[in-house]
Amino acid sequence: MHILVTNDDGIGAPGLLALKQALSQVGKVTVLAPSHNWSASGHVKTMHKPLRVEPARLADGTMALATNGAPSDAVALAFLGIVEEPIDMVVSGINPTANLGHDVTYSGTVTAAMEGAIAGALAIAVSLDGQGGDADYTFAAQFTARLAQRIAQEGLPPYTLLNVNVPNAPEEEIAGVLITRQGLRIYRDQLVRRVDPRGKPYYWIGGDRPTGVPEEGTDIWALAHNYVSITPLQLDLTAYDLMNRLREWDW
Ligand code: MN
C-alpha cells in the first residue's frame, strides 16, 4: 500500500505530520503538500502559472515534497509523474477545523481527496472539529490509520471518497462512529468594505464561523453529539430527480 498524504494547510501543519506518522503503520507514505496555507481554496487546477516542487523536511526529520500549487494540484502532480511509484490511496488532512455540509465544495482538504478519486485511487479526507489553538490530532490520526487499513482491504467504489470529521476530544470522550450524509451549513458571511490608500474600495468576506442545521443522520448532527462522522461522497453531482423531471418537459 503506497499512500500519498497531502493537506490544504501547508507542509508545516501539525495535522499533516500526525497523519503521516500514523499512516506509516499502514503502508509506505509519500508526502506532497502545498508550501503554504490554501484553506477554502476549493478544487483548483492551476493552468496560468508554473508549478514548482521542492524537497522539504518535516518536523520529525523525514523528507517530503512541497509545491506552490493548490492541494488538488499537489495530488495531480503526484499522479502525473512527480511521484514515480504508483499511488494506491490519497489521504488529505488533518484539517484543524471541520468540513461539513456544503463546506466540501470550498474545502482544499476535501478537494485534494477528490483529485485522488479522479485519479482512480482510494481517497479519504480527514478534519478535526477544532476551534484552533487546542487541536489534539492523536485520536484522529489513529482512527484514520485504522480506517485506511480497512479501506485498503475492502476497497471503495470508483470515483468515491470518504469525508471524515473527528471531534476534538480524547478517545474516551468520543461517543462512537456514525455513517452520515451531508448536512446543511448556515453560513454567516458578511461583506467587509475597506478603502485602499488610493481611495479605491476593496472587500473581505468576513463574518462569524458557520453554524449548521443539526438534523439527525447528518455530519453536523454527528459532530454536535461527539461522534466521528464518515460521509461517503461521490464525484457524480448529477441531481437525478431533477434530471428525470426535466426529461419529462416538452423539449
Ligand atoms: Mn485547512
PDB file of C-alpha atoms and ligand atoms in Angstrom:
ATOM      1  CA  MET A   1       0.000   0.000   0.000  1.00  0.00           C
ATOM      2  CA  HIS A   2       1.514   3.312  -1.126  1.00  0.00           C
ATOM      3  CA  ILE A   3      -0.257   6.282   0.441  1.00  0.00           C
ATOM      4  CA  LEU A   4       0.035   9.884  -0.712  1.00  0.00           C
ATOM      5  CA  VAL A   5      -0.522  12.288   2.183  1.00  0.00           C
ATOM      6  CA  THR A   6      -1.414  15.889   1.466  1.00  0.00           C
ATOM      7  CA  ASN A   7      -3.357  18.733   3.062  1.00  0.00           C
ATOM      8  CA  ASP A   8      -4.510  22.290   2.480  1.00  0.00           C
ATOM      9  CA  ASP A   9      -2.827  23.893   5.496  1.00  0.00           C
ATOM     10  CA  GLY A  10       0.683  23.668   4.145  1.00  0.00           C
ATOM     11  CA  ILE A  11       3.674  21.383   4.587  1.00  0.00           C
ATOM     12  CA  GLY A  12       4.421  22.646   8.116  1.00  0.00           C
ATOM     13  CA  ALA A  13       0.970  21.965   9.575  1.00  0.00           C
ATOM     14  CA  PRO A  14       0.868  19.730  12.674  1.00  0.00           C
ATOM     15  CA  GLY A  15      -2.154  17.804  11.354  1.00  0.00           C
ATOM     16  CA  LEU A  16      -0.147  16.695   8.300  1.00  0.00           C
ATOM     17  CA  LEU A  17       2.681  15.370  10.481  1.00  0.00           C
ATOM     18  CA  ALA A  18       0.291  13.482  12.778  1.00  0.00           C
ATOM     19  CA  LEU A  19      -1.426  11.921   9.764  1.00  0.00           C
ATOM     20  CA  LYS A  20       1.827  10.956   8.061  1.00  0.00           C
ATOM     21  CA  GLN A  21       3.194   9.337  11.221  1.00  0.00           C
ATOM     22  CA  ALA A  22       0.003   7.330  11.872  1.00  0.00           C
ATOM     23  CA  LEU A  23      -0.304   6.144   8.247  1.00  0.00           C
ATOM     24  CA  SER A  24       3.300   4.931   8.263  1.00  0.00           C
ATOM     25  CA  GLN A  25       1.926   1.932  10.232  1.00  0.00           C
ATOM     26  CA  VAL A  26      -0.369   1.106   7.278  1.00  0.00           C
ATOM     27  CA  GLY A  27       1.937   1.414   4.292  1.00  0.00           C
ATOM     28  CA  LYS A  28       4.617   3.410   2.566  1.00  0.00           C
ATOM     29  CA  VAL A  29       3.845   7.128   2.836  1.00  0.00           C
ATOM     30  CA  THR A  30       4.869   9.893   0.449  1.00  0.00           C
ATOM     31  CA  VAL A  31       4.071  13.492   1.429  1.00  0.00           C
ATOM     32  CA  LEU A  32       3.457  16.086  -1.291  1.00  0.00           C
ATOM     33  CA  ALA A  33       1.670  19.131   0.066  1.00  0.00           C
ATOM     34  CA  PRO A  34       1.300  22.843  -0.640  1.00  0.00           C
ATOM     35  CA  SER A  35       4.079  25.082   0.634  1.00  0.00           C
ATOM     36  CA  HIS A  36       1.565  27.450   2.265  1.00  0.00           C
ATOM     37  CA  ASN A  37      -1.995  27.513   3.596  1.00  0.00           C
ATOM     38  CA  TRP A  38      -4.716  27.070   0.953  1.00  0.00           C
ATOM     39  CA  SER A  39      -7.704  26.547   3.234  1.00  0.00           C
ATOM     40  CA  ALA A  40     -11.012  27.214   1.427  1.00  0.00           C
ATOM     41  CA  SER A  41      -9.285  27.059  -1.967  1.00  0.00           C
ATOM     42  CA  GLY A  42     -11.806  24.617  -3.474  1.00  0.00           C
ATOM     43  CA  HIS A  43     -10.983  22.351  -6.399  1.00  0.00           C
ATOM     44  CA  VAL A  44      -8.199  24.074  -8.310  1.00  0.00           C
ATOM     45  CA  LYS A  45      -6.290  23.189 -11.458  1.00  0.00           C
ATOM     46  CA  THR A  46      -3.502  25.741 -11.894  1.00  0.00           C
ATOM     47  CA  MET A  47      -3.058  26.493 -15.590  1.00  0.00           C
ATOM     48  CA  HIS A  48      -1.775  30.076 -15.689  1.00  0.00           C
ATOM     49  CA  LYS A  49       1.451  29.932 -13.691  1.00  0.00           C
ATOM     50  CA  PRO A  50       4.327  27.455 -13.460  1.00  0.00           C
ATOM     51  CA  LEU A  51       4.220  24.866 -10.703  1.00  0.00           C
ATOM     52  CA  ARG A  52       7.291  24.157  -8.585  1.00  0.00           C
ATOM     53  CA  VAL A  53       8.072  21.135  -6.446  1.00  0.00           C
ATOM     54  CA  GLU A  54      10.816  21.405  -3.824  1.00  0.00           C
ATOM     55  CA  PRO A  55      12.097  18.981  -1.192  1.00  0.00           C
ATOM     56  CA  ALA A  56      11.070  19.860   2.348  1.00  0.00           C
ATOM     57  CA  ARG A  57      11.840  18.426   5.771  1.00  0.00           C
ATOM     58  CA  LEU A  58       9.040  17.652   8.197  1.00  0.00           C
ATOM     59  CA  ALA A  59       9.381  18.367  11.930  1.00  0.00           C
ATOM     60  CA  ASP A  60      10.246  14.688  12.588  1.00  0.00           C
ATOM     61  CA  GLY A  61      13.208  14.934  10.204  1.00  0.00           C
ATOM     62  CA  THR A  62      11.671  12.927   7.351  1.00  0.00           C
ATOM     63  CA  MET A  63      11.666  14.223   3.780  1.00  0.00           C
ATOM     64  CA  ALA A  64       8.613  15.451   1.927  1.00  0.00           C
ATOM     65  CA  LEU A  65       7.793  17.442  -1.212  1.00  0.00           C
ATOM     66  CA  ALA A  66       6.254  20.919  -1.234  1.00  0.00           C
ATOM     67  CA  THR A  67       4.586  22.669  -4.157  1.00  0.00           C
ATOM     68  CA  ASN A  68       3.494  26.231  -4.825  1.00  0.00           C
ATOM     69  CA  GLY A  69       0.303  24.739  -6.288  1.00  0.00           C
ATOM     70  CA  ALA A  70      -3.069  24.155  -4.663  1.00  0.00           C
ATOM     71  CA  PRO A  71      -3.899  20.973  -2.714  1.00  0.00           C
ATOM     72  CA  SER A  72      -5.576  19.432  -5.766  1.00  0.00           C
ATOM     73  CA  ASP A  73      -2.532  20.424  -7.850  1.00  0.00           C
ATOM     74  CA  ALA A  74      -0.309  18.586  -5.367  1.00  0.00           C
ATOM     75  CA  VAL A  75      -2.297  15.390  -5.919  1.00  0.00           C
ATOM     76  CA  ALA A  76      -2.371  15.858  -9.706  1.00  0.00           C
ATOM     77  CA  LEU A  77       1.406  16.447  -9.786  1.00  0.00           C
ATOM     78  CA  ALA A  78       1.989  13.268  -7.782  1.00  0.00           C
ATOM     79  CA  PHE A  79      -0.096  11.136 -10.151  1.00  0.00           C
ATOM     80  CA  LEU A  80       1.303  12.773 -13.291  1.00  0.00           C
ATOM     81  CA  GLY A  81       4.830  11.590 -12.522  1.00  0.00           C
ATOM     82  CA  ILE A  82       6.392  13.656  -9.737  1.00  0.00           C
ATOM     83  CA  VAL A  83       5.916  10.589  -7.534  1.00  0.00           C
ATOM     84  CA  GLU A  84       7.269   7.637  -9.501  1.00  0.00           C
ATOM     85  CA  GLU A  85       5.868   4.721  -7.513  1.00  0.00           C
ATOM     86  CA  PRO A  86       2.161   4.008  -8.198  1.00  0.00           C
ATOM     87  CA  ILE A  87      -0.160   5.504  -5.551  1.00  0.00           C
ATOM     88  CA  ASP A  88      -2.959   3.344  -4.103  1.00  0.00           C
ATOM     89  CA  MET A  89      -4.524   5.805  -1.677  1.00  0.00           C
ATOM     90  CA  VAL A  90      -4.703   9.561  -1.076  1.00  0.00           C
ATOM     91  CA  VAL A  91      -5.321  10.802   2.464  1.00  0.00           C
ATOM     92  CA  SER A  92      -5.762  14.547   2.953  1.00  0.00           C
ATOM     93  CA  GLY A  93      -5.593  16.320   6.305  1.00  0.00           C
ATOM     94  CA  ILE A  94      -5.770  16.512   9.136  1.00  0.00           C
ATOM     95  CA  ASN A  95      -7.550  19.838   8.793  1.00  0.00           C
ATOM     96  CA  PRO A  96      -7.761  21.735  12.106  1.00  0.00           C
ATOM     97  CA  THR A  97     -11.454  22.616  11.609  1.00  0.00           C
ATOM     98  CA  ALA A  98     -14.428  20.537  10.470  1.00  0.00           C
ATOM     99  CA  ASN A  99     -15.521  20.182   6.825  1.00  0.00           C
ATOM    100  CA  LEU A 100     -19.264  19.606   6.997  1.00  0.00           C
ATOM    101  CA  GLY A 101     -22.242  20.032   4.681  1.00  0.00           C
ATOM    102  CA  HIS A 102     -21.536  22.348   1.783  1.00  0.00           C
ATOM    103  CA  ASP A 103     -18.060  23.058   3.124  1.00  0.00           C
ATOM    104  CA  VAL A 104     -16.883  20.162   0.978  1.00  0.00           C
ATOM    105  CA  THR A 105     -17.116  22.298  -2.171  1.00  0.00           C
ATOM    106  CA  TYR A 106     -14.902  25.004  -0.627  1.00  0.00           C
ATOM    107  CA  SER A 107     -12.553  22.717   1.223  1.00  0.00           C
ATOM    108  CA  GLY A 108      -8.996  22.283  -0.009  1.00  0.00           C
ATOM    109  CA  THR A 109      -8.788  19.230   2.263  1.00  0.00           C
ATOM    110  CA  VAL A 110     -11.759  17.505   0.631  1.00  0.00           C
ATOM    111  CA  THR A 111     -10.993  18.589  -2.938  1.00  0.00           C
ATOM    112  CA  ALA A 112      -7.459  17.181  -2.652  1.00  0.00           C
ATOM    113  CA  ALA A 113      -9.051  13.816  -1.807  1.00  0.00           C
ATOM    114  CA  MET A 114     -11.469  14.321  -4.738  1.00  0.00           C
ATOM    115  CA  GLU A 115      -8.477  14.723  -7.034  1.00  0.00           C
ATOM    116  CA  GLY A 116      -7.225  11.376  -5.743  1.00  0.00           C
ATOM    117  CA  ALA A 117     -10.597   9.770  -6.524  1.00  0.00           C
ATOM    118  CA  ILE A 118     -10.472  11.265 -10.037  1.00  0.00           C
ATOM    119  CA  ALA A 119      -7.044   9.679 -10.473  1.00  0.00           C
ATOM    120  CA  GLY A 120      -8.577   6.309  -9.552  1.00  0.00           C
ATOM    121  CA  ALA A 121      -7.118   5.992  -6.053  1.00  0.00           C
ATOM    122  CA  LEU A 122      -8.791   5.229  -2.743  1.00  0.00           C
ATOM    123  CA  ALA A 123      -9.376   8.612  -1.118  1.00  0.00           C
ATOM    124  CA  ILE A 124     -10.040   9.921   2.394  1.00  0.00           C
ATOM    125  CA  ALA A 125     -10.325  13.498   3.699  1.00  0.00           C
ATOM    126  CA  VAL A 126      -9.912  13.990   7.455  1.00  0.00           C
ATOM    127  CA  SER A 127     -10.760  17.011   9.564  1.00  0.00           C
ATOM    128  CA  LEU A 128     -10.738  17.674  13.294  1.00  0.00           C
ATOM    129  CA  ASP A 129     -13.626  19.647  14.763  1.00  0.00           C
ATOM    130  CA  GLY A 130     -11.246  22.042  16.492  1.00  0.00           C
ATOM    131  CA  GLN A 131     -11.685  25.747  17.052  1.00  0.00           C
ATOM    132  CA  GLY A 132      -7.985  26.435  16.545  1.00  0.00           C
ATOM    133  CA  GLY A 133      -5.252  26.533  19.175  1.00  0.00           C
ATOM    134  CA  ASP A 134      -6.082  23.488  21.280  1.00  0.00           C
ATOM    135  CA  ALA A 135      -6.159  20.888  18.485  1.00  0.00           C
ATOM    136  CA  ASP A 136      -5.224  17.341  19.565  1.00  0.00           C
ATOM    137  CA  TYR A 137      -4.679  15.184  16.474  1.00  0.00           C
ATOM    138  CA  THR A 138      -3.794  11.986  18.367  1.00  0.00           C
ATOM    139  CA  PHE A 139      -7.098  10.150  18.167  1.00  0.00           C
ATOM    140  CA  ALA A 140      -7.991  11.482  14.678  1.00  0.00           C
ATOM    141  CA  ALA A 141      -4.661  10.211  13.313  1.00  0.00           C
ATOM    142  CA  GLN A 142      -5.023   6.784  14.941  1.00  0.00           C
ATOM    143  CA  PHE A 143      -8.612   6.470  13.763  1.00  0.00           C
ATOM    144  CA  THR A 144      -7.609   7.406  10.206  1.00  0.00           C
ATOM    145  CA  ALA A 145      -4.866   4.765  10.203  1.00  0.00           C
ATOM    146  CA  ARG A 146      -7.416   2.108  11.231  1.00  0.00           C
ATOM    147  CA  LEU A 147      -9.849   3.348   8.575  1.00  0.00           C
ATOM    148  CA  ALA A 148      -7.135   3.362   5.894  1.00  0.00           C
ATOM    149  CA  GLN A 149      -6.210  -0.219   6.799  1.00  0.00           C
ATOM    150  CA  ARG A 150      -9.840  -1.293   6.433  1.00  0.00           C
ATOM    151  CA  ILE A 151     -10.302   0.588   3.136  1.00  0.00           C
ATOM    152  CA  ALA A 152      -7.115  -0.974   1.775  1.00  0.00           C
ATOM    153  CA  GLN A 153      -8.689  -4.393   2.384  1.00  0.00           C
ATOM    154  CA  GLU A 154     -12.294  -3.660   1.410  1.00  0.00           C
ATOM    155  CA  GLY A 155     -11.811  -1.097  -1.369  1.00  0.00           C
ATOM    156  CA  LEU A 156     -14.205   1.705  -2.337  1.00  0.00           C
ATOM    157  CA  PRO A 157     -16.357   2.052  -5.467  1.00  0.00           C
ATOM    158  CA  PRO A 158     -14.707   4.078  -8.250  1.00  0.00           C
ATOM    159  CA  TYR A 159     -14.950   7.894  -8.029  1.00  0.00           C
ATOM    160  CA  THR A 160     -15.971   7.929  -4.391  1.00  0.00           C
ATOM    161  CA  LEU A 161     -14.235   9.189  -1.269  1.00  0.00           C
ATOM    162  CA  LEU A 162     -14.809   9.310   2.470  1.00  0.00           C
ATOM    163  CA  ASN A 163     -15.129  12.651   4.254  1.00  0.00           C
ATOM    164  CA  VAL A 164     -14.187  12.025   7.878  1.00  0.00           C
ATOM    165  CA  ASN A 165     -14.726  14.525  10.710  1.00  0.00           C
ATOM    166  CA  VAL A 166     -13.446  13.781  14.198  1.00  0.00           C
ATOM    167  CA  PRO A 167     -14.388  15.501  17.471  1.00  0.00           C
ATOM    168  CA  ASN A 168     -11.510  17.351  19.113  1.00  0.00           C
ATOM    169  CA  ALA A 169     -11.566  15.153  22.210  1.00  0.00           C
ATOM    170  CA  PRO A 170      -9.661  12.257  23.737  1.00  0.00           C
ATOM    171  CA  GLU A 171     -10.796   8.784  22.677  1.00  0.00           C
ATOM    172  CA  GLU A 172     -12.698   8.050  25.917  1.00  0.00           C
ATOM    173  CA  GLU A 173     -14.935  11.093  25.366  1.00  0.00           C
ATOM    174  CA  ILE A 174     -15.926  10.134  21.800  1.00  0.00           C
ATOM    175  CA  ALA A 175     -19.408   8.616  21.507  1.00  0.00           C
ATOM    176  CA  GLY A 176     -18.648   6.343  18.546  1.00  0.00           C
ATOM    177  CA  VAL A 177     -18.675   6.391  14.751  1.00  0.00           C
ATOM    178  CA  LEU A 178     -21.663   7.307  12.572  1.00  0.00           C
ATOM    179  CA  ILE A 179     -22.024   6.903   8.823  1.00  0.00           C
ATOM    180  CA  THR A 180     -23.664  10.173   7.828  1.00  0.00           C
ATOM    181  CA  ARG A 181     -24.973  12.248   4.950  1.00  0.00           C
ATOM    182  CA  GLN A 182     -24.056  15.851   4.199  1.00  0.00           C
ATOM    183  CA  GLY A 183     -25.886  18.267   6.450  1.00  0.00           C
ATOM    184  CA  LEU A 184     -26.861  21.847   5.780  1.00  0.00           C
ATOM    185  CA  ARG A 185     -24.429  24.554   6.818  1.00  0.00           C
ATOM    186  CA  ILE A 186     -25.659  28.022   7.732  1.00  0.00           C
ATOM    187  CA  TYR A 187     -23.055  30.486   6.541  1.00  0.00           C
ATOM    188  CA  ARG A 188     -22.835  33.847   8.279  1.00  0.00           C
ATOM    189  CA  ASP A 189     -20.608  35.609   5.767  1.00  0.00           C
ATOM    190  CA  GLN A 190     -20.642  39.384   5.753  1.00  0.00           C
ATOM    191  CA  LEU A 191     -19.136  41.827   3.297  1.00  0.00           C
ATOM    192  CA  VAL A 192     -16.409  43.943   4.887  1.00  0.00           C
ATOM    193  CA  ARG A 193     -15.763  47.116   2.858  1.00  0.00           C
ATOM    194  CA  ARG A 194     -12.464  48.986   3.156  1.00  0.00           C
ATOM    195  CA  VAL A 195     -10.782  51.731   1.168  1.00  0.00           C
ATOM    196  CA  ASP A 196      -7.199  51.424  -0.080  1.00  0.00           C
ATOM    197  CA  PRO A 197      -4.612  54.280   0.141  1.00  0.00           C
ATOM    198  CA  ARG A 198      -5.574  55.397  -3.377  1.00  0.00           C
ATOM    199  CA  GLY A 199      -9.222  55.782  -2.438  1.00  0.00           C
ATOM    200  CA  LYS A 200     -10.454  52.624  -4.190  1.00  0.00           C
ATOM    201  CA  PRO A 201     -12.745  50.236  -2.346  1.00  0.00           C
ATOM    202  CA  TYR A 202     -11.741  46.645  -1.619  1.00  0.00           C
ATOM    203  CA  TYR A 203     -13.578  43.858   0.120  1.00  0.00           C
ATOM    204  CA  TRP A 204     -13.162  40.976   2.539  1.00  0.00           C
ATOM    205  CA  ILE A 205     -15.628  38.182   3.019  1.00  0.00           C
ATOM    206  CA  GLY A 206     -15.825  38.181   6.810  1.00  0.00           C
ATOM    207  CA  GLY A 207     -18.376  37.270   9.461  1.00  0.00           C
ATOM    208  CA  ASP A 208     -18.797  34.594  12.096  1.00  0.00           C
ATOM    209  CA  ARG A 209     -17.990  30.908  11.692  1.00  0.00           C
ATOM    210  CA  PRO A 210     -20.778  28.900  10.056  1.00  0.00           C
ATOM    211  CA  THR A 211     -23.286  27.009  12.139  1.00  0.00           C
ATOM    212  CA  GLY A 212     -25.433  24.167  10.835  1.00  0.00           C
ATOM    213  CA  VAL A 213     -28.849  22.530  10.921  1.00  0.00           C
ATOM    214  CA  PRO A 214     -28.465  19.660  13.430  1.00  0.00           C
ATOM    215  CA  GLU A 215     -30.700  17.203  11.587  1.00  0.00           C
ATOM    216  CA  GLU A 216     -30.272  13.592  12.700  1.00  0.00           C
ATOM    217  CA  GLY A 217     -28.237  11.437  10.342  1.00  0.00           C
ATOM    218  CA  THR A 218     -26.099  14.301   9.096  1.00  0.00           C
ATOM    219  CA  ASP A 219     -22.422  15.036   9.618  1.00  0.00           C
ATOM    220  CA  ILE A 220     -23.402  18.191  11.511  1.00  0.00           C
ATOM    221  CA  TRP A 221     -25.576  16.229  13.962  1.00  0.00           C
ATOM    222  CA  ALA A 222     -22.856  13.626  14.492  1.00  0.00           C
ATOM    223  CA  LEU A 223     -20.180  16.178  15.410  1.00  0.00           C
ATOM    224  CA  ALA A 224     -22.607  18.086  17.647  1.00  0.00           C
ATOM    225  CA  HIS A 225     -23.097  14.818  19.569  1.00  0.00           C
ATOM    226  CA  ASN A 226     -19.390  13.962  19.786  1.00  0.00           C
ATOM    227  CA  TYR A 227     -19.417  11.189  17.171  1.00  0.00           C
ATOM    228  CA  VAL A 228     -16.852  10.650  14.461  1.00  0.00           C
ATOM    229  CA  SER A 229     -18.729  11.146  11.190  1.00  0.00           C
ATOM    230  CA  ILE A 230     -17.898   9.378   7.946  1.00  0.00           C
ATOM    231  CA  THR A 231     -19.749  10.777   4.946  1.00  0.00           C
ATOM    232  CA  PRO A 232     -19.304   8.882   1.672  1.00  0.00           C
ATOM    233  CA  LEU A 233     -19.092  11.339  -1.225  1.00  0.00           C
ATOM    234  CA  GLN A 234     -19.212  10.723  -4.958  1.00  0.00           C
ATOM    235  CA  LEU A 235     -17.845  12.819  -7.783  1.00  0.00           C
ATOM    236  CA  ASP A 236     -21.109  12.368  -9.701  1.00  0.00           C
ATOM    237  CA  LEU A 237     -23.044  15.507  -8.712  1.00  0.00           C
ATOM    238  CA  THR A 238     -25.964  14.763 -11.063  1.00  0.00           C
ATOM    239  CA  ALA A 239     -29.318  15.651  -9.477  1.00  0.00           C
ATOM    240  CA  TYR A 240     -31.152  12.541 -10.660  1.00  0.00           C
ATOM    241  CA  ASP A 241     -34.659  13.586  -9.572  1.00  0.00           C
ATOM    242  CA  LEU A 242     -34.310  16.881 -11.391  1.00  0.00           C
ATOM    243  CA  MET A 243     -32.838  15.137 -14.434  1.00  0.00           C
ATOM    244  CA  ASN A 244     -35.889  12.896 -14.636  1.00  0.00           C
ATOM    245  CA  ARG A 245     -38.247  15.864 -14.223  1.00  0.00           C
ATOM    246  CA  LEU A 246     -36.519  17.858 -16.961  1.00  0.00           C
ATOM    247  CA  ARG A 247     -36.714  14.874 -19.305  1.00  0.00           C
ATOM    248  CA  GLU A 248     -40.481  14.958 -18.986  1.00  0.00           C
ATOM    249  CA  TRP A 249     -40.679  18.529 -20.239  1.00  0.00           C
ATOM    250  CA  ASP A 250     -41.670  19.117 -23.825  1.00  0.00           C
ATOM    251  CA  TRP A 251     -38.379  19.986 -25.471  1.00  0.00           C
TER     252      TRP A 251
HETATM  253 MN    MN B   1      -7.293  23.898   6.045  1.00  0.00          MN
END
